[in-house]
Coordinates of C-alpha atoms in Angstrom, one line a residue:
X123 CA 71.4 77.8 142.4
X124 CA 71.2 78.9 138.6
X125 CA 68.9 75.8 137.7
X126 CA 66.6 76.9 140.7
X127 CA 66.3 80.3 139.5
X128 CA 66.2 79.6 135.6
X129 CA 63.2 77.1 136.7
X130 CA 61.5 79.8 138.4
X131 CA 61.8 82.4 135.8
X132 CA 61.2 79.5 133.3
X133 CA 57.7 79.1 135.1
X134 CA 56.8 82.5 136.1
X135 CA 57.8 83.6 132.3
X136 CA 55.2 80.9 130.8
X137 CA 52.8 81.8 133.2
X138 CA 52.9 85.2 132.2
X139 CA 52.6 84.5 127.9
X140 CA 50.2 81.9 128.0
X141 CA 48.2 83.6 130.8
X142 CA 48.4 87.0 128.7
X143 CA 47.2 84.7 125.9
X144 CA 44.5 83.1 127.3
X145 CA 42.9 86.2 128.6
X146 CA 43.1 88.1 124.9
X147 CA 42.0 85.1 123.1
X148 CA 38.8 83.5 125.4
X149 CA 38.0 86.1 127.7
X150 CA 38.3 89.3 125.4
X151 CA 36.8 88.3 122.8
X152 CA 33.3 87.5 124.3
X153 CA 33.9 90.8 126.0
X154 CA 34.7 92.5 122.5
X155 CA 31.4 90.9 120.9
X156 CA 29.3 91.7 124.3
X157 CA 30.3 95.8 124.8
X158 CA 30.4 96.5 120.9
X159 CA 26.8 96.6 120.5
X160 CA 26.7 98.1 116.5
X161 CA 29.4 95.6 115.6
X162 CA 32.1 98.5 115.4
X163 CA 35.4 97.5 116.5
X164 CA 36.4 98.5 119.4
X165 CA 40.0 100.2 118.3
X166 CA 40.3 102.2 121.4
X167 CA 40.6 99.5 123.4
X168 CA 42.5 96.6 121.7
X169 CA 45.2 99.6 120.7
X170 CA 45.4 100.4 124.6
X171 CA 45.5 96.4 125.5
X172 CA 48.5 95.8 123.1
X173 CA 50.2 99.2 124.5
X174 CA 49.8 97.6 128.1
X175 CA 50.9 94.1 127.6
X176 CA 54.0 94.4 125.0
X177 CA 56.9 95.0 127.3
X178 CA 55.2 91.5 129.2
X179 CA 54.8 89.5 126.3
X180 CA 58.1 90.5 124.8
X181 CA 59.8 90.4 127.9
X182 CA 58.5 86.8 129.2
X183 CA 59.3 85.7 125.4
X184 CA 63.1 87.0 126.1
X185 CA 62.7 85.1 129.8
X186 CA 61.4 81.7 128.4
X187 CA 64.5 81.5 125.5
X188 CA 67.3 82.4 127.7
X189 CA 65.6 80.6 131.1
X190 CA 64.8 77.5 128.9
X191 CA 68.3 77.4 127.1
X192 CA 69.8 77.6 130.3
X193 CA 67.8 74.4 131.6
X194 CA 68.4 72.7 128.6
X195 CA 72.6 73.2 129.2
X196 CA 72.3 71.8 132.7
X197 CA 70.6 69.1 132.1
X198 CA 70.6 67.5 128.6
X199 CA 68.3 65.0 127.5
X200 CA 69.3 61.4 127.7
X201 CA 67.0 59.3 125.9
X202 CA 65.1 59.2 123.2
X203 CA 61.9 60.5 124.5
X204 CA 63.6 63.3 126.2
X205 CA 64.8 64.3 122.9
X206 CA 61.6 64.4 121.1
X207 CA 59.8 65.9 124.1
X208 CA 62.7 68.2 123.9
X209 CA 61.9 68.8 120.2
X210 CA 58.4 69.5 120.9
X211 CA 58.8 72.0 123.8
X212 CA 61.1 74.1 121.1
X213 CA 58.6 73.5 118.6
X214 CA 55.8 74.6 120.1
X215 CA 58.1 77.3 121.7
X216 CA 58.8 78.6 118.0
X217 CA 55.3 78.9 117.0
X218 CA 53.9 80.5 120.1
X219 CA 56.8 83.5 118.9
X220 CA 56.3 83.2 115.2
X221 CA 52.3 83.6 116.3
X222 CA 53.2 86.5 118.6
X223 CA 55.5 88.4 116.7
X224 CA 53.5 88.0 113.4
X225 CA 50.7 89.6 115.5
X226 CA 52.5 92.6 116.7
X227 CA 53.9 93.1 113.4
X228 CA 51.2 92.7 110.7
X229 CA 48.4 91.9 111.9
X230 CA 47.9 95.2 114.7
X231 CA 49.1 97.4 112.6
X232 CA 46.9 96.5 109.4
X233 CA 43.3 96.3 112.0
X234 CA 44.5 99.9 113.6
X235 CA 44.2 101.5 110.1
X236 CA 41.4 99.4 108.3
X237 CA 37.4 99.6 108.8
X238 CA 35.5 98.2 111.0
X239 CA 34.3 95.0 108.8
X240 CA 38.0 94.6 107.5
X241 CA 39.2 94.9 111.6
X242 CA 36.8 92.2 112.8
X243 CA 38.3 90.1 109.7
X244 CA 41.7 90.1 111.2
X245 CA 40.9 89.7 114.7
X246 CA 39.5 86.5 113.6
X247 CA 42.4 85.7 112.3
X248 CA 45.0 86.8 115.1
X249 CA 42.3 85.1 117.5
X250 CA 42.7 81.7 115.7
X251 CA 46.9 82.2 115.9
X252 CA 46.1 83.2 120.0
X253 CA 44.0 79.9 120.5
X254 CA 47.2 77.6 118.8
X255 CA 49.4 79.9 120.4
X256 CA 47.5 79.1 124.2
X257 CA 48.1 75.2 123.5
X258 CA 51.3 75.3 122.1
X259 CA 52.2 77.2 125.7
X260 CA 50.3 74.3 127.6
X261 CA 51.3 71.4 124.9
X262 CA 54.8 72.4 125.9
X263 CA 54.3 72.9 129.4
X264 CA 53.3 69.5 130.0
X265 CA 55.6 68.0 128.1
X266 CA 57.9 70.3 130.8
X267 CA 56.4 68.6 133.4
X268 CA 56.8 65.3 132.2
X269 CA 60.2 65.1 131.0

């Protein structure tokens, strides 16, 4: 019964990150370039967007270690290419939170106090850590599937 609910928060967890991922990193940033006709950076509402989604980030991050630990203790892999798909599931688990956390921690705090030029800077940057943060999520999602 623990495996079936582990798996289910396991899913709905990974859902939830890459999901939240995929919609700040394709669709808002079209939306960004599209609404902020004088290329000023729109601070109100990326500020309000990361005030809204940080307890679901953080908490599905939280959900997918425990969830995926606990998976991982029932049912240990065998072979050899268990192990390595094993290897790259925690891998690309590591740098989906590295990604994240560097994120909340650096870069949303330096583009809430700079200019607008600097701001669109960064964003690039924390866009290009969202995009290998979206495939890490899917990368290690189908390696979920097939192991």
């Amino acid at each position: 019964m623990i495996f079936k609910v582990a798996l289910i928060v396991h899913v709905l967890s990974t859902i939830a990150w890459v999901g939240g991922v995929f919609m700040a990193s394709w669709i808002d940033t079209r939306t960004l370039k599209n609404i902020s006709k004088d290329n000023s950076f729109p601070f109100d509402f990326l500020i309000e967007q990361g005030r809204q989604i940080f307890p679901f980030v953080y908490f599905a991050i939280v959900a997918v270690l425990i969830s995926g630990t606990i998976l991982t203790l029932n049912h240990l892999p065998a072979q050899t290419n268990q192990w390595l798909f094993w290897f790259a599931k925690w891998g690309a688990l590591l740098i989906m939170t590295i990604n994240t956390v560097f994120g909340t921690i650096v870069t949303w705090p330096k583009i809430q106090f700079s200019n607008d030029q600097s701001a669109w800077v960064l964003y690039k940057g924390y866009k290009i850590r969202a995009y290998i943060t979206f495939l890490c999520g899917i990368l290690a999602s189908v390696l979920g599937i097939l192991s």
